[in-house]
C-alpha cells in the first residue's frame, strides 16, 4: 500500500527516484514547465487582455473562486484594473527571459573561466579560483540593489547582478571535472599532435563537461527565477509597467488585509514554476550525472 | 590551524575589498556621483557640499582612498530621510537583525541535522521521500510568499502571534520559521547527499567491521565527516540566508538592517543603502570565518595541516 | 567441526544495469588455526564472499540470496544485525583492502583503536584502555606507540596505517581473521614485513585466517588450503600442495604455471588470454569454456558439477567426470 503510494507519488513529482532512475521525467513538473514556456513564447496570443492596460472601473475584482468573482477575469484584477491572469501569463516571459539570459551569460563566462583554469593551470588557475572564491560569499541581492539604486532598476541590472554570481558558481563546480579531463589520454594525445589551445578547450574539454553544464543550468533556473522575484519584490528588479511576478506580490501587499489574492496568486505562480524547475533539475541530475546526486 | 585561518581571513578580506571597489566604481560611473548621494530635493549648494565631502575635486585614487578610510572608520555619511548619521542607524538596526538571525540559525541547525541524517539512513522509504519533497519545497518557496501566507493564517485568522514588528518572544516565531525554511532545505539537501557518500565510505565500513553499533556509527563516525563538505558549501548558504533575511524583515516589518535597506532603497537614500550593503557583506564574511573555524575544529587535516 | 563453513552461498547485487551474481554457489570450509587462500581474477567475487560473511554487503544493492555461513556452528545468515555486531570485531576481525581510506580521518588513533575493546570487552577506564592499545601497537611493531596514539591517520604512513588497521582487527583476540588483499596498497618491503606479522599473530593465538590475494607465490607460502574462484564460483579447491602441484582445472593451471620461477613475491596475477565474463551476462555451460584450451561440446552446454578426485581435493570441470 505505502509502496504503491510512494511509487505513484514519485512518478508524478520526482520522476520515480528509487533504486533506479527512470527514463521519463516527473510528470507534474514537466507539465508546469511546458505551460510556462508556452506562455513565455506565445503569451501575447493566449492572454485574454492587454496586461498593461488599466481599466479603473473594473479594478480590484476578485478571482472566480471568490463569491463575487466571475469568469471575465478568472484571477481578478489589480488596483489599476489590469487583468491578473494576463499579467501572470506575460510575467512568465520576464521570469524566463531573465533566468535564461542571466544563466547563459553566467555559464558562458563561468565555463570559459573553468576551461582556461583547467587548460593553463599555474597562476591563471590560481587567479581565477581566488576571484571565484572571493565572490562566493556575496549575496546577489546586494549587488542587485547597488545597481538598482545607482542606475535605477532595469531588466539588464538584474541579469548582470545574477550573471556576476552565477559564473563563479559554474566555474567552481566545473573546474575539478575539467582538470581531470585534461589529464586523460585523448587530451594529452591532442596536445602532442599539436592541437591549438583553443581547439583543445572547445573540441575536447567542452563536450566532456557538457552534461554537467546542462545539469547545473537546470538546477539553477529555479534559483534564478526566485532571485528575480525577490529583487523585483524589493523594488530593485524589473521596473513597472512590465508585469513581473515578484513586483505583483509587492504591489498586492497594500491590500493583504482585504484582498489577499493580489499577493498570493502571483506568489503561487513563482512557487509552482520554481518548484517544477527544481524537481526537474533534480531528476535530470540523477539521470545524467549520478555523481552530483543531492536530493 | 592558525595558518589556515589566517589564509581564509586574508581571502575574506579580499572579498570585502573586491566588493567595496566594485561599489566605488559603480557609484563614480553615474555622471555626477554627488547627485546620486544627494536627496532628490537638494539644492546645488547641497550637492557641492556633498561633492567636497566625497573629495570629488581630487584625483580618483585619492577619492578611493578617502572612501576606504570612511568605511574603515564606520562613517557612511548622513541619511537624507532622517538626517541621522548612517552609522547610528546601522548600529541600532543591526542588533535586531542579529537577534533574529541567531534564533533562525539555531532553529535551522537543530532541525536540519536530524532530518538530513534520517533521510540518508532511511533511504528508499516514505520518510526519505517526504523529507526530500519538503526540502525541494523549502528551496522553491520565496520568503515573501510564505511570510504573507503565515501572517494571514496564523497571525490574522488565528490571532496566535503578532503579524509583524518586534515585540516579545512570540514576535520571533513567524519570521524565524519563514527564514529558516530555506536554510533548513539547503542544509538538509547537502547533508543528506554527503551522509550517503560517507555511509558508503571505507572507514564507515571498517567501523562496522569493528562492531560499532548503529547509533554511534551514524552520529559519530559518519555525521562528523559528512558535515565537512556541508560546511564547504556554507558560503552559498550564507549568501542565500542573508538575502532571505532582507525579504523576511520587509514582510514582517522587523526593525532590522534588511528593512532599513528596503525603505532606503524605495526612498533612494543612497548613503543608507550603501551602509547597509557594506554591513551585510561584512556579516557574510564574518559568518564565513566562523564556519572556517568550525571546520578546522572538526577536521584534523585542516587543524594540523 | 570446522570453524567456518560456507555452504552454497549465493550473493547477488541488484544494480541499475542488471543483477550481478557476484557469489554464485560457493562452498568451502576453514579449520581453526588454519589458513585458507582465496584466489581469482579481479572482479570474480572474492571481496563479496568475504563481505557476505560479515554481512557488510554494499547497501541496498547486495543481498545474500541463499546459502549458509556456519561460524562455530551458528548460521550467520540467520543472525540479526544486533547479534552480528557482537561478532564483528570480536570473534571475526577483518582487514580491509585499502588501509589509506579505512581509518576515520577525524578521530585519532587512540580513539579508533580503543573503540572495539570498549564495545566488546566492556573496558571503560581510559588508562586501562590506553595500556592495552599501546600493547597492541607494540605487537604490530609500531615504534613509539604512546606518541602514535595521539596522531591522526593523515599523519601516519601507509604501512603504519595498515598496521594500525591490522592491530584493530586482532585487538579482541578473534577466532578468525579475514584479510582482503591487505598488502596491495603497500610497497614491497613493507608487504613482506606485514605478512610475517600476520603469520606471527596467527600462530601465537591459533587464529584461523581467510586470505585473499592476487599474489600466488604468497598464497603458496602461507596457506594450508586454497580455493580458486572464477566468476562467482569455486572451480577448484584442495590443499596448497594439491592446488599447486597436482593442479587440475585449466583455469587454476593457467594461474599456477604463470608464477615466476624465482621466489619473487611481488608478481601479480598473470594475464590469461580472453576477458573474464561479465557477471550479469554469463555464458551457458562452463563459464571458463570460452577461454579454455580444452573446451569440449559438453562444456558449452552445462556447468560441470563438483568432482572429488581425493578427500578434500575437488574440481568443477568435465574433464574429470
Ligand atoms: N557496489 C557495487 N555495486 C555493484 N556491483 C559491484 C559493487 N561492488 C562490486 N561489484 C561487482 O561485483 C563483482 C564482484 O566484485 P568483488 O569486489 O567481489 O571482486 P574481487 O574479486 O574482490 O575483485 P578485486 O580483486 O578487484 O578486489 C564485480 O564484478 C563487481 O563489478
Ligand atoms: Mg576485492
XYZ file of N, CA and C in Angstrom, chain A residues 226 271 274-275 278-279, chain B residues 130-143 145-146 177-189 237 240:
111
model
N 13.618 32.664 -8.806
C 13.367 33.090 -7.436
C 14.096 34.405 -7.141
N 6.058 30.022 -6.904
C 6.299 28.759 -6.200
C 6.197 27.582 -7.164
N 9.110 27.583 -9.850
C 10.420 27.294 -9.257
C 10.481 25.838 -8.797
N 9.400 25.406 -8.169
C 9.334 24.026 -7.705
C 9.487 23.065 -8.886
N 13.066 23.055 -10.052
C 13.959 22.369 -9.116
C 13.780 20.861 -9.173
N 12.536 20.411 -9.243
C 12.297 18.967 -9.301
C 12.831 18.391 -10.599
N 9.445 11.974 1.856
C 8.778 13.134 2.439
C 9.784 14.223 2.767
N 10.902 13.831 3.348
C 11.918 14.844 3.661
C 12.403 15.486 2.368
N 12.553 14.651 1.338
C 13.005 15.169 0.039
C 12.038 16.184 -0.520
N 10.756 15.868 -0.474
C 9.764 16.789 -1.014
C 9.742 18.065 -0.184
N 9.810 17.912 1.130
C 9.856 19.101 1.981
C 11.044 19.986 1.603
N 12.194 19.334 1.366
C 13.394 20.112 1.067
C 13.271 20.836 -0.266
N 12.676 20.168 -1.262
C 12.518 20.854 -2.547
C 11.555 22.022 -2.397
N 10.494 21.832 -1.609
C 9.583 22.938 -1.362
C 10.325 24.095 -0.709
N 11.096 23.768 0.308
C 11.827 24.801 1.024
C 12.745 25.601 0.119
N 13.339 24.906 -0.859
C 14.223 25.579 -1.808
C 13.436 26.490 -2.743
N 12.159 26.180 -2.943
C 11.417 26.813 -4.026
C 10.460 27.891 -3.563
N 10.181 27.924 -2.267
C 9.170 28.858 -1.789
C 9.826 30.179 -1.432
N 9.443 31.254 -2.105
C 10.043 32.541 -1.764
C 9.572 32.988 -0.391
N 10.469 33.650 0.345
C 10.141 34.104 1.690
C 8.938 35.030 1.709
N 6.272 35.037 -0.146
C 5.015 34.290 -0.286
C 4.683 33.576 1.017
N 5.672 32.901 1.542
C 5.446 32.156 2.765
C 5.102 33.107 3.904
N 10.463 31.126 11.399
C 10.042 29.974 10.600
C 10.270 30.257 9.122
N 9.842 31.438 8.692
C 9.969 31.765 7.276
C 11.430 31.748 6.828
N 12.249 32.365 7.652
C 13.643 32.497 7.260
C 14.372 31.161 7.326
N 13.967 30.312 8.284
C 14.720 29.065 8.424
C 14.350 28.055 7.338
N 13.197 28.236 6.708
C 12.786 27.230 5.719
C 13.849 27.007 4.648
N 14.307 28.104 4.076
C 15.292 27.985 3.003
C 16.595 27.382 3.520
N 17.005 27.841 4.694
C 18.267 27.343 5.236
C 18.167 25.858 5.556
N 17.045 25.473 6.180
C 16.866 24.053 6.507
C 16.887 23.235 5.225
N 16.140 23.693 4.227
C 16.075 22.929 2.978
C 17.456 22.749 2.375
N 18.221 23.835 2.329
C 19.553 23.744 1.748
C 20.443 22.806 2.540
N 20.415 22.958 3.868
C 21.266 22.116 4.702
C 20.866 20.648 4.594
N 19.563 20.391 4.589
C 19.110 19.006 4.521
C 19.572 18.357 3.220
N 19.440 19.078 2.133
C 19.852 18.503 0.848
C 21.349 18.202 0.836
N 25.237 29.132 1.074
C 24.105 29.104 2.002
C 23.963 30.427 2.752
N 22.517 33.107 0.559
C 21.079 32.967 0.378
C 20.344 33.343 1.659
